[in-house]
Short mmCIF file of C-alpha atoms and ligand atoms in Angstrom, two decimals:
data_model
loop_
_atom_site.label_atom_id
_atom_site.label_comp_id
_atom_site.label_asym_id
_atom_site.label_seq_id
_atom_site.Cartn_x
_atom_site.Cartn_y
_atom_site.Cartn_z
CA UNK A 9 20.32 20.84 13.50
CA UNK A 10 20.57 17.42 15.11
CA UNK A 11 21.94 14.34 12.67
CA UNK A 12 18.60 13.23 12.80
CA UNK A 13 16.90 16.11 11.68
CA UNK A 14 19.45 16.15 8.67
CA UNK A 15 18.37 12.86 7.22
CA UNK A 16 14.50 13.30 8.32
CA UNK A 17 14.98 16.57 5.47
CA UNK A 18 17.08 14.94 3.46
CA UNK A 19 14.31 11.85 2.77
CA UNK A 20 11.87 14.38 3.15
CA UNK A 21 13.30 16.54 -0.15
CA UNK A 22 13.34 13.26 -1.94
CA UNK A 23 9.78 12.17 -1.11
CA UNK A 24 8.49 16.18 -1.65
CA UNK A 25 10.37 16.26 -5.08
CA UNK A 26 12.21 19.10 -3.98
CA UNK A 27 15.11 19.16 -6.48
CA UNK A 28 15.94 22.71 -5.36
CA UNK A 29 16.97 22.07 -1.59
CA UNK A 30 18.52 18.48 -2.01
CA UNK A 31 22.02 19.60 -2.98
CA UNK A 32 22.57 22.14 -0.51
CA UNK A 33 21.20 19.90 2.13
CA UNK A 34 23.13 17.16 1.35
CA UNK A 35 26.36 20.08 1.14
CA UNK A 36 25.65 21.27 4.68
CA UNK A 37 25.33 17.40 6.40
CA UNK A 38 28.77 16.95 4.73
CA UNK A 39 29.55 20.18 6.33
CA UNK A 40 28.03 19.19 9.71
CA UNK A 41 30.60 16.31 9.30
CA UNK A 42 27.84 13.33 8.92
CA UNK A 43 28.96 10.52 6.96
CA UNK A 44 28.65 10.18 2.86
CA UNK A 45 27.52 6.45 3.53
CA UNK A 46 25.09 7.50 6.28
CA UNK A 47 23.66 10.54 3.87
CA UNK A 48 22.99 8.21 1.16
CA UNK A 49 21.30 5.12 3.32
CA UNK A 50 19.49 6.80 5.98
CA UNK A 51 18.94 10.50 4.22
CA UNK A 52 18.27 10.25 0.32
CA UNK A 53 17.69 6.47 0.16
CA UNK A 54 15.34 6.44 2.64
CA UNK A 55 13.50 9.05 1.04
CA UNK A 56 13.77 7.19 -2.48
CA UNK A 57 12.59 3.76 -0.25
CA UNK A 58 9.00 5.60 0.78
CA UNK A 59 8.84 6.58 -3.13
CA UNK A 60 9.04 3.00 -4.13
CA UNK A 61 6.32 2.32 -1.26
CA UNK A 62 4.24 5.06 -2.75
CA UNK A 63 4.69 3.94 -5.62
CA UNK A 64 3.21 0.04 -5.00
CA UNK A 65 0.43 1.40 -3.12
CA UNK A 66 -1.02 3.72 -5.64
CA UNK A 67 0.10 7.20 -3.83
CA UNK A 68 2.33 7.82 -6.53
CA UNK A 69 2.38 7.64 -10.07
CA UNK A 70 5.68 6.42 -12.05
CA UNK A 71 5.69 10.63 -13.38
CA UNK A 72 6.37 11.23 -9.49
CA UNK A 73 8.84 8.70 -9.32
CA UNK A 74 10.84 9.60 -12.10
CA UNK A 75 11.13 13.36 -10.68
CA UNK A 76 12.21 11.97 -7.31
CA UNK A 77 14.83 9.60 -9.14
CA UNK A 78 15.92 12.75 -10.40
CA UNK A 79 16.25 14.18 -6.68
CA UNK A 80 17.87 11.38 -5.38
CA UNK A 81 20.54 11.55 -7.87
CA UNK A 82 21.15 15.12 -7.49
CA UNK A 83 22.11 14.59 -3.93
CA UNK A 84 23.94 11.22 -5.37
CA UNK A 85 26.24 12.96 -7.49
CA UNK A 86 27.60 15.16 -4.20
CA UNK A 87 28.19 11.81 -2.12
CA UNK A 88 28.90 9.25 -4.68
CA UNK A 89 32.65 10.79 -5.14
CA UNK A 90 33.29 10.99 -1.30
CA UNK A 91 31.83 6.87 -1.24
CA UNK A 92 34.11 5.55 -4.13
CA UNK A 93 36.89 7.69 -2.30
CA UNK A 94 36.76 6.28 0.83
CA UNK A 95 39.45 3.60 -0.30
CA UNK A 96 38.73 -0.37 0.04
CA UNK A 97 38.23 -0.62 3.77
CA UNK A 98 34.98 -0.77 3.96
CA UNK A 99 34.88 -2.94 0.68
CA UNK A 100 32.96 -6.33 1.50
CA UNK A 101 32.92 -7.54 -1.63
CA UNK A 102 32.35 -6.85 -5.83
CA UNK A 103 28.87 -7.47 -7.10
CA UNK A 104 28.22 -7.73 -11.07
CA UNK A 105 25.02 -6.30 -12.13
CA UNK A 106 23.19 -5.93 -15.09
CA UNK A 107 19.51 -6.78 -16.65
CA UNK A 108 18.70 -9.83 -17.85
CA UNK A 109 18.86 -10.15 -21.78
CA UNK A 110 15.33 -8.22 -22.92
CA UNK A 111 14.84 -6.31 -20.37
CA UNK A 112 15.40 -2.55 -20.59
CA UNK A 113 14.24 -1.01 -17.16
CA UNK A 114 16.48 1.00 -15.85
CA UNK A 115 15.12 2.81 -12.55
CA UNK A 116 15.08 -0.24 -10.44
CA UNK A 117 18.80 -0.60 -11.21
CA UNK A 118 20.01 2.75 -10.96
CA UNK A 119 18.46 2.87 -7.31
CA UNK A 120 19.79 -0.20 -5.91
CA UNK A 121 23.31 0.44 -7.03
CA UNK A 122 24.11 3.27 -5.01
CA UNK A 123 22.20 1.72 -2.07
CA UNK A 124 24.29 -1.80 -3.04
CA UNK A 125 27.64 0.73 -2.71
CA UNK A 126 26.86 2.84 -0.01
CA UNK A 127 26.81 -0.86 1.81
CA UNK A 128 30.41 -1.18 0.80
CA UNK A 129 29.44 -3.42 -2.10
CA UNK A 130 31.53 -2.75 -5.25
CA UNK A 131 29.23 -2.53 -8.22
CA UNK A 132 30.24 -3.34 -11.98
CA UNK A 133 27.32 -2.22 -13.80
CA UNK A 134 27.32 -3.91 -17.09
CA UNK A 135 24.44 -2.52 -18.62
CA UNK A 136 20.60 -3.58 -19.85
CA UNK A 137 19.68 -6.05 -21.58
CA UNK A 138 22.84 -8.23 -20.81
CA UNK A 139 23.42 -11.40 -22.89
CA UNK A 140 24.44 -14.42 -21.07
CA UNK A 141 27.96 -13.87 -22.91
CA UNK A 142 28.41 -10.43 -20.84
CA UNK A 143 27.40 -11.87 -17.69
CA UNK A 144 30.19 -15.07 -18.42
CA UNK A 145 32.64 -12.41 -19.34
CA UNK A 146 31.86 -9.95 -16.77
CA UNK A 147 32.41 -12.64 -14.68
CA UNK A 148 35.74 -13.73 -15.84
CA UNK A 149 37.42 -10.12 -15.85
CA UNK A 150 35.97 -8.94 -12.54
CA UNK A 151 36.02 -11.69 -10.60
CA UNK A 152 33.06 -10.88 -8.40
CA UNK A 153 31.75 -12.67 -5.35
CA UNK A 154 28.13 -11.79 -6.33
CA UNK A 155 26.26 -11.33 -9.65
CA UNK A 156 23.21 -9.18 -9.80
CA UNK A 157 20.29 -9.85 -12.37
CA UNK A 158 17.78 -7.25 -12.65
CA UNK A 159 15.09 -8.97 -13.80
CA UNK A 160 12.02 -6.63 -13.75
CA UNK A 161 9.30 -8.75 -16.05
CA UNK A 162 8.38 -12.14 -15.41
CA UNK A 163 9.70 -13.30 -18.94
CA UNK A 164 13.58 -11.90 -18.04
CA UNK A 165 12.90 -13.71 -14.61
CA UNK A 166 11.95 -16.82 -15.95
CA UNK A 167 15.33 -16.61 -18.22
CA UNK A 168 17.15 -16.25 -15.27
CA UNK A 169 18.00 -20.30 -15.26
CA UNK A 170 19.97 -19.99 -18.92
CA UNK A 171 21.82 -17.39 -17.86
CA UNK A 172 22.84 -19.35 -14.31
CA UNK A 173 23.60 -22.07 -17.30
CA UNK A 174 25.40 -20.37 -19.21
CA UNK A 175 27.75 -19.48 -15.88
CA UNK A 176 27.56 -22.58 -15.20
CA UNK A 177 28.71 -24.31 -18.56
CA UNK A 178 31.62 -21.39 -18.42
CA UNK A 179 32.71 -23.94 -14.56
CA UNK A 180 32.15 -20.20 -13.06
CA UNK A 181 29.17 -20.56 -10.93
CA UNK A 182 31.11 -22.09 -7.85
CA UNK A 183 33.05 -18.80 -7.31
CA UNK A 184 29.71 -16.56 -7.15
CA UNK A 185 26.55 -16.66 -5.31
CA UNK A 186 23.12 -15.05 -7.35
CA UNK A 187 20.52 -12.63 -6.64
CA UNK A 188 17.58 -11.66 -8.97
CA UNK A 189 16.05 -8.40 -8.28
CA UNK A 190 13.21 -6.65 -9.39
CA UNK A 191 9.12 -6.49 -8.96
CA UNK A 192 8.75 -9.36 -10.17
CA UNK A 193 10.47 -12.05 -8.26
CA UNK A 194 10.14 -14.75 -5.79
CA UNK A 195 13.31 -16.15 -3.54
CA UNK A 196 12.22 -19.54 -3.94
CA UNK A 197 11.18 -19.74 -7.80
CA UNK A 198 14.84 -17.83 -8.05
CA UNK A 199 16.52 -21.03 -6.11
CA UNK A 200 14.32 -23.35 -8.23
CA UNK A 201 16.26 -21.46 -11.09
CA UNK A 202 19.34 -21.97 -10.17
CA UNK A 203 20.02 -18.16 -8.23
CA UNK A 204 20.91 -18.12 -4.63
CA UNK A 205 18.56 -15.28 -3.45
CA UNK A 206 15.86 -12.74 -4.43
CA UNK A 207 14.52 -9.55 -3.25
CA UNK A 208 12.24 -6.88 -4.73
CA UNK A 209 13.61 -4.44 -2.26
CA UNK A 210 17.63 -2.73 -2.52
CA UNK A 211 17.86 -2.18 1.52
CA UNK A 212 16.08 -6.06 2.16
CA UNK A 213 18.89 -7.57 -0.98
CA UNK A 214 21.57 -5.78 1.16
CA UNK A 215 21.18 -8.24 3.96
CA UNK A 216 20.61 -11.06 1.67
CA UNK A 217 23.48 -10.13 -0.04
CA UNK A 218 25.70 -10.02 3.37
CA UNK A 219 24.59 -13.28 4.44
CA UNK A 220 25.66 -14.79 0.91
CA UNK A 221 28.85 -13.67 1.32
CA UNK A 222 28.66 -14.61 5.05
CA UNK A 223 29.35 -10.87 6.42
CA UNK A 224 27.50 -9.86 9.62
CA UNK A 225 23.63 -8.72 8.28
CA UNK A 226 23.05 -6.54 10.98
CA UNK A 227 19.54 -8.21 12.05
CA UNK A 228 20.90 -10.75 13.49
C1 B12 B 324 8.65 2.47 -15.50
C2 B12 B 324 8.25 1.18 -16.15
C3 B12 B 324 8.58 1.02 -17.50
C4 B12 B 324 9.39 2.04 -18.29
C5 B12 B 324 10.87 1.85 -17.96
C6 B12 B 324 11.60 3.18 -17.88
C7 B12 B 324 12.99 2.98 -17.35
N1 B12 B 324 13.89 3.76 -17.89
O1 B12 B 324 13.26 2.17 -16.49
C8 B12 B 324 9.03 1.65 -19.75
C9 B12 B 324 7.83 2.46 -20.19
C10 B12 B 324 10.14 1.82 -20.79
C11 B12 B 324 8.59 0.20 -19.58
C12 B12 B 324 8.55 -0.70 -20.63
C13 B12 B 324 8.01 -1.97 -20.51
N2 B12 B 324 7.44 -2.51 -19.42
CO1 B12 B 324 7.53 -1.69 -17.67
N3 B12 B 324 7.22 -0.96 -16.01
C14 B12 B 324 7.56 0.17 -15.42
C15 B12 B 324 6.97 0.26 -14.00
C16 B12 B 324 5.71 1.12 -14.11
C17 B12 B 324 7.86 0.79 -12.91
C18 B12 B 324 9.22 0.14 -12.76
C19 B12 B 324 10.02 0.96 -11.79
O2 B12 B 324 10.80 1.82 -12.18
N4 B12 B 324 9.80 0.74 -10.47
C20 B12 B 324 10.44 1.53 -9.41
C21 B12 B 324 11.75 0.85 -8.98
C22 B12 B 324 12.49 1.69 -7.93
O3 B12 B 324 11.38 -0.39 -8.38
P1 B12 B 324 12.05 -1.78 -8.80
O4 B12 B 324 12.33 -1.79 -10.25
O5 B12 B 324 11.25 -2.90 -8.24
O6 B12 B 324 13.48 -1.73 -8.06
C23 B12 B 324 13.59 -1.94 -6.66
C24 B12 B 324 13.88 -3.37 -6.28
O7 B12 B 324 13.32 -4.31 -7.14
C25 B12 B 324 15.37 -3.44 -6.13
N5 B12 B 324 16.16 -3.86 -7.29
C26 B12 B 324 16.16 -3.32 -8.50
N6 B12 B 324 17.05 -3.88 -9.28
C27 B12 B 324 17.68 -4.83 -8.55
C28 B12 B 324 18.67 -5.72 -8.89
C29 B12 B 324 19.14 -6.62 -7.94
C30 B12 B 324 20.21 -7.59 -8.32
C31 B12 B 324 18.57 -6.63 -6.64
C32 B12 B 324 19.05 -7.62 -5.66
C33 B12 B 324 17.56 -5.71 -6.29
C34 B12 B 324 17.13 -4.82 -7.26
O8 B12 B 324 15.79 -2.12 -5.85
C35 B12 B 324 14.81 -1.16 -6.19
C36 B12 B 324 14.55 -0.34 -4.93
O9 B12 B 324 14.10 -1.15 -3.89
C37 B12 B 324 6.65 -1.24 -13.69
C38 B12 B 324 5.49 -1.48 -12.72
C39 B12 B 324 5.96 -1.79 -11.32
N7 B12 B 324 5.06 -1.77 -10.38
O10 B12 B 324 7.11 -2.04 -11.04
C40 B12 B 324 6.37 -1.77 -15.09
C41 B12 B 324 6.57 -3.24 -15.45
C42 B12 B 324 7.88 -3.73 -14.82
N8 B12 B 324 6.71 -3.24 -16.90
C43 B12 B 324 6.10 -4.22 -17.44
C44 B12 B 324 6.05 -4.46 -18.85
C45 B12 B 324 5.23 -5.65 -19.30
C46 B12 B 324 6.73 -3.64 -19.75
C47 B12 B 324 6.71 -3.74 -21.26
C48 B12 B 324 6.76 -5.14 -21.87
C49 B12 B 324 5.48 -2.97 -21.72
C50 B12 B 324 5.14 -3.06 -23.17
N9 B12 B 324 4.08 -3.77 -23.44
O11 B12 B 324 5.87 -2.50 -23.99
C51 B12 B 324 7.95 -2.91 -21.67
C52 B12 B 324 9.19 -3.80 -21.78
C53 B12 B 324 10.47 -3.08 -21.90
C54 B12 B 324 11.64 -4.05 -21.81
N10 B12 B 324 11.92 -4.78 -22.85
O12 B12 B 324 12.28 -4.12 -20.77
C55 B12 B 324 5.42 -5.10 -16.41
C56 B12 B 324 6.08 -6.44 -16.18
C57 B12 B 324 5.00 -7.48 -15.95
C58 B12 B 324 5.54 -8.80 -15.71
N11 B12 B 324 5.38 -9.28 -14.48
O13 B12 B 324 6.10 -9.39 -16.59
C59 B12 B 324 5.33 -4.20 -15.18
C60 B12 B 324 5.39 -4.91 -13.82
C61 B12 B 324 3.98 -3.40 -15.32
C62 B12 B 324 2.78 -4.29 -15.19
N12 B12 B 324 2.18 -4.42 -14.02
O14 B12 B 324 2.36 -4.86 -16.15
N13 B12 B 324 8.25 -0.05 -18.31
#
């Protein structure tokens, strides 16, 4: 089976809800010798990305979803040792991320970190529902270059410009650029907030967040 065949399944078992094949196709890429990084962005997230489309069309129902989370992070927890293995060389930079104080969704966040890592973006998940504290503090002991803010209502969106305050107040915002993620925001209302970026999409924010941190986006 050609590369491309591999990752047309692969997607294909996540979209299908097929929690049965996933592992043992994601086994036998590795076998074929195909790249962790390349299974997880072009294979299982691709197959998670027409989910999300599904999803915000009406094709699917958030029942569907939740199975095919499910998928995707059966084939994850093959790959995700092999990524985090592969040493710091392909490291562009460390990302903070965690929701917004109040807000407790979690799927959003769980998919975009492994895409946000499979990019070679180190991810310090601090958790839901993240008080501007944890974000000052996160800040302080990982030294990131980017902070995430999952922000998946408009209220924890709107909040968005205390907790750029509060990083602010704390004389760390200089050292990181901001992105807001989630269905519910807007790149410029995000800037008019104080953030740097938005994007309701993981594989669109992986661009955004290259071009913060002035790495080459790859659409250029
Ligand atoms: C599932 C769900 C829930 C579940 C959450 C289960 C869980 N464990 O996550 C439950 C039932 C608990 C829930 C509760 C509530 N929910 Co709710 N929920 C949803 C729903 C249906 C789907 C969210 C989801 O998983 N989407 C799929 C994921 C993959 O998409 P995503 O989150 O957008 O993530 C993508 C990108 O945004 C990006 N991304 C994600 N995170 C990040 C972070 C960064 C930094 C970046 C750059 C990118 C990024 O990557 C992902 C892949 O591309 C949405 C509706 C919707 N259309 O989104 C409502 C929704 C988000 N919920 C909503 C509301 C109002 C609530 C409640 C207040 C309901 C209530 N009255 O109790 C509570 C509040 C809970 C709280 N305090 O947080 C509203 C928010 C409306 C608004 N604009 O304010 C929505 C939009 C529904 C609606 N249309 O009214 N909810």
């Amino acid at each position: 089976m050609s590369d491309s065949e591999m990752l047309a399944r692969l997607a294909a078992a996540v979209e299908n809800l097929d929690s049965k094949h996933v592992k043992p196709l994601v086994e036998q890429a590795l076998a074929a010798g195909m790249k962790p990084a390349d299974i997880l962005t072009n294979g299982l997230s691709e197959g998670m990305r027409r989910v999300g489309k599904a999803f915000n069309t009406g094709d699917m129902f958030m029942p569907e979803v939740l199975v095919a989370c499910d998928v995707y992070f059966a084939g994850l927890a093959v790959v995700r040792p092999l990524l985090l293995a592969g040493g710091d060389d392909h490291v562009i930079g460390t990302m903070v991320m965690g929701n917004i104080h109040g807000d407790i969704h979690t799927v959003g966040k769980n998919v975009a970190m492994p895409v946000f890592e499979a990019n070679g973006i180190r991810v310090i998940d601090i958790g839901v529902s993240a008080s501007d504290d944890a974000f000052v503090e996160a800040i302080r002991q990982h030294k990131p270059q980017i902070v995430g803010f999952g922000t998946y209502m408009t209220s924890t969106f709107m909040h968005t410009k205390e907790t750029v305050a509060a990083i602010e107040k704390a004389g760390l915002r200089s050292q990181v650029k901001i992105i807001c993620g989630g269905p519910a925001v807007d790149a410029d209302a995000a800037r008019r907030m104080g953030a740097d970026d938005a994007s309701d999409d993981a594989w669109v924010a992986v661009k955004k967040i290259k071009r913060l941190l002035g790495v080459p986006a790859g659409d250029e």
